[in-house]
PDB file of C-alpha atoms in Angstrom:
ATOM      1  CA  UNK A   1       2.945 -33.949 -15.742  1.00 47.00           C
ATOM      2  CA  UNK A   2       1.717 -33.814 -11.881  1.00 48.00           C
ATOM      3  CA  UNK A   3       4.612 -31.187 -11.310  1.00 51.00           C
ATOM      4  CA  UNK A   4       4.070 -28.804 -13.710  1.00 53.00           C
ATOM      5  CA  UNK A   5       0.529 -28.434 -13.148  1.00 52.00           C
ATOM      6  CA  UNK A   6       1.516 -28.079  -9.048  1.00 53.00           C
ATOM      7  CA  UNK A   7       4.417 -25.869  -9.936  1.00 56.00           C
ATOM      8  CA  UNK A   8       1.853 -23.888 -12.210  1.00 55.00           C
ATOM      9  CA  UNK A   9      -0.362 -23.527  -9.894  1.00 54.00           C
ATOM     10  CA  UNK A  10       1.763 -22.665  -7.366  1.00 57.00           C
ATOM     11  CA  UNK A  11       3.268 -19.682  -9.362  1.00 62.00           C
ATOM     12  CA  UNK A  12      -0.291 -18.204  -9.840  1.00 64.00           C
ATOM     13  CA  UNK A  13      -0.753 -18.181  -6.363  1.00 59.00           C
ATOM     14  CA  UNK A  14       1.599 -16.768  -5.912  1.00 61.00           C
ATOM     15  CA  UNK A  15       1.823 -14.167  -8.199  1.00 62.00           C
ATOM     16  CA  UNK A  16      -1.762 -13.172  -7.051  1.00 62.00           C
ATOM     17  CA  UNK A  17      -0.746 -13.025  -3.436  1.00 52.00           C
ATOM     18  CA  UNK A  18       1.727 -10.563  -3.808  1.00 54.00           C
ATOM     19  CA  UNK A  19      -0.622  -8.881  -6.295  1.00 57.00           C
ATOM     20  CA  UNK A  20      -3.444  -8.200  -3.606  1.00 54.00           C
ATOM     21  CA  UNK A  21      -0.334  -7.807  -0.812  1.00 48.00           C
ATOM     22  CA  UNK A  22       1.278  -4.563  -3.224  1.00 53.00           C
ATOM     23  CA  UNK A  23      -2.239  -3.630  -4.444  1.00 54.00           C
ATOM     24  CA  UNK A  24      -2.755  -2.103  -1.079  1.00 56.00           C
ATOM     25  CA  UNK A  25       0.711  -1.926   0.971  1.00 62.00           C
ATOM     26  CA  UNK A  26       3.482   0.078  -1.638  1.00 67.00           C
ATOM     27  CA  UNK A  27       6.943  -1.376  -2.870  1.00 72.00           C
ATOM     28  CA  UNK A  28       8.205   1.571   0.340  1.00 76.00           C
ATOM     29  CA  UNK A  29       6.614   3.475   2.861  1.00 78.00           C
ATOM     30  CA  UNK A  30       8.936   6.454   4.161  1.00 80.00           C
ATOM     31  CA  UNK A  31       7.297   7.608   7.044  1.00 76.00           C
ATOM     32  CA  UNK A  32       8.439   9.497  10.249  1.00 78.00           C
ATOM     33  CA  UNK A  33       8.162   7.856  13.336  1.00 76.00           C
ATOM     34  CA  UNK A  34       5.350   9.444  15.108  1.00 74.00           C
ATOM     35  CA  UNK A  35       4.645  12.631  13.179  1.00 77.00           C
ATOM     36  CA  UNK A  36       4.094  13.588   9.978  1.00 77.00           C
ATOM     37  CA  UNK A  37       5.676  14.415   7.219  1.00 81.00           C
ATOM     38  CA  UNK A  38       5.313  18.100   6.352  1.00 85.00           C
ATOM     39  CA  UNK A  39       7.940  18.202   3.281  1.00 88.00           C
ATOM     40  CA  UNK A  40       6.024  14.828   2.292  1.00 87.00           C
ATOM     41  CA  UNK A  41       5.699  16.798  -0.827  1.00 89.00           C
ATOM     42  CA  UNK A  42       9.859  17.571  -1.795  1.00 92.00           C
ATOM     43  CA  UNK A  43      10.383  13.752  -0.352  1.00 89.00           C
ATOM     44  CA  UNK A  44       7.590  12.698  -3.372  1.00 88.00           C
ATOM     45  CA  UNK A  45       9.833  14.250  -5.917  1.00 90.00           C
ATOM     46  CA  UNK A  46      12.939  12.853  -5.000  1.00 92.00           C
ATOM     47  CA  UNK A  47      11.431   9.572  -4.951  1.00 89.00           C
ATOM     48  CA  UNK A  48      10.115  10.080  -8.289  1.00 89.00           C
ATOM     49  CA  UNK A  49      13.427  10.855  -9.808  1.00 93.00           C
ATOM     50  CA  UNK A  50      15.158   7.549  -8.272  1.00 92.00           C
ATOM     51  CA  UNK A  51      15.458   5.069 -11.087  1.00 93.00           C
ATOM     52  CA  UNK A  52      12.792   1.938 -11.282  1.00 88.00           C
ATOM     53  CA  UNK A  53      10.179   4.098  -9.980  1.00 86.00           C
ATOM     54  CA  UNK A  54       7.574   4.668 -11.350  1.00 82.00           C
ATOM     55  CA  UNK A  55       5.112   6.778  -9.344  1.00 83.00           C
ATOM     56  CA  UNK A  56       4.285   7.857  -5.710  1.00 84.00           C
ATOM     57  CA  UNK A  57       1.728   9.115  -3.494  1.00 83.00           C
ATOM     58  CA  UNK A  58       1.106  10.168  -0.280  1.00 85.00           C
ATOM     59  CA  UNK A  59      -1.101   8.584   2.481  1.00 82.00           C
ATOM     60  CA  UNK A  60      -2.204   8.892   6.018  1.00 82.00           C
ATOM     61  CA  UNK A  61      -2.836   6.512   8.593  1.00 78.00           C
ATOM     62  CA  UNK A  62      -4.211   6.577  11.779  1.00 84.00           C
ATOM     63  CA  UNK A  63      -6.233   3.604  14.823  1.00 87.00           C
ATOM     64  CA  UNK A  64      -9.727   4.538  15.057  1.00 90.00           C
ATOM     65  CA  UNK A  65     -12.401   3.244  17.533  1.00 91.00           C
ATOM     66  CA  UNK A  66     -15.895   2.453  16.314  1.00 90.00           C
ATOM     67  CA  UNK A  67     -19.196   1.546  18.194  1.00 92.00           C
ATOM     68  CA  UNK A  68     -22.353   0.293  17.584  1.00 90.00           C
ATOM     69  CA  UNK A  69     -25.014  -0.915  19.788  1.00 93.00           C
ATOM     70  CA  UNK A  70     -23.802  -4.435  19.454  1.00 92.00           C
ATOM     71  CA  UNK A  71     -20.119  -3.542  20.326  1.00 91.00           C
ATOM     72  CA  UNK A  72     -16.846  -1.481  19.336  1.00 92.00           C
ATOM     73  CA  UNK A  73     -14.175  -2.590  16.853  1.00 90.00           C
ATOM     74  CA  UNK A  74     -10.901  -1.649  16.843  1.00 91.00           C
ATOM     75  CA  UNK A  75      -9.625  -0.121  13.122  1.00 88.00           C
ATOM     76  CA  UNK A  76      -7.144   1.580  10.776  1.00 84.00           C
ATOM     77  CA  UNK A  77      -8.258   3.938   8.784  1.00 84.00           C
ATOM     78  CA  UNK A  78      -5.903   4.577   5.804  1.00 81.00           C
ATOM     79  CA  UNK A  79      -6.504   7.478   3.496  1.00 83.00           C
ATOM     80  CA  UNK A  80      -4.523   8.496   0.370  1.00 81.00           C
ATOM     81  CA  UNK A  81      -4.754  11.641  -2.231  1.00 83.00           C
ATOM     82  CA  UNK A  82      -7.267  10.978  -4.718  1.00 83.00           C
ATOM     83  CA  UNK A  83      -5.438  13.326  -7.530  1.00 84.00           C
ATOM     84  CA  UNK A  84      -2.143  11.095  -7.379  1.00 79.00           C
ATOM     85  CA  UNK A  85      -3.498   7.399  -6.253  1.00 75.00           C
ATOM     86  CA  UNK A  86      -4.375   6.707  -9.809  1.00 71.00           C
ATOM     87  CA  UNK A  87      -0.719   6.413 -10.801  1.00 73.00           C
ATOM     88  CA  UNK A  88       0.705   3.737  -8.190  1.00 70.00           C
ATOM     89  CA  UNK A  89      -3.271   1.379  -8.159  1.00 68.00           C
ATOM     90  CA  UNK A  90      -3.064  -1.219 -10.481  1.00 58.00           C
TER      91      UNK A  90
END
């Protein structure tokens, strides 16, 4: 009885791990290594098209510094388009 509850539990912490981990980083990122994408657009559609997917969007990211009179924090701001995020958020 002690293992099932420990392997249930176990499973459901799981499962809502990689829930919050793929609620914020996607399945694939295709990215280009220090530029941008600027047929991010034709890239999207193929995507689309590829069997098991189900919907994509694009995103930006870029290291930001902010400051405040009690110090500076390093961050990453991440920022995605609001007419096509609604299909890939759970």
């Amino acid at each position: 009885m002690t293992l099932i509850v420990v392997i249930g539990v176990m499973t459901g912490f799981k499962e809502d791990l990689t829930g919050k981990i793929l609620g914020y980083y996607s399945h694939i990122v295709v990215l280009k290594q220090n530029e941008g994408l600027d047929d991010y657009e034709r890239i999207m559609r193929k995507i689309e098209k590829v069997k098991g997917v189900k919907s994509a969007t694009p995103f930006t990211y870029t290291q930001a510094m902010l400051s405040s009179k009690s110090g500076s924090l390093g961050v990453v701001l991440r920022g995605v388009d609001p007419k096509t995020i609604g299909k890939v958020i759970n």
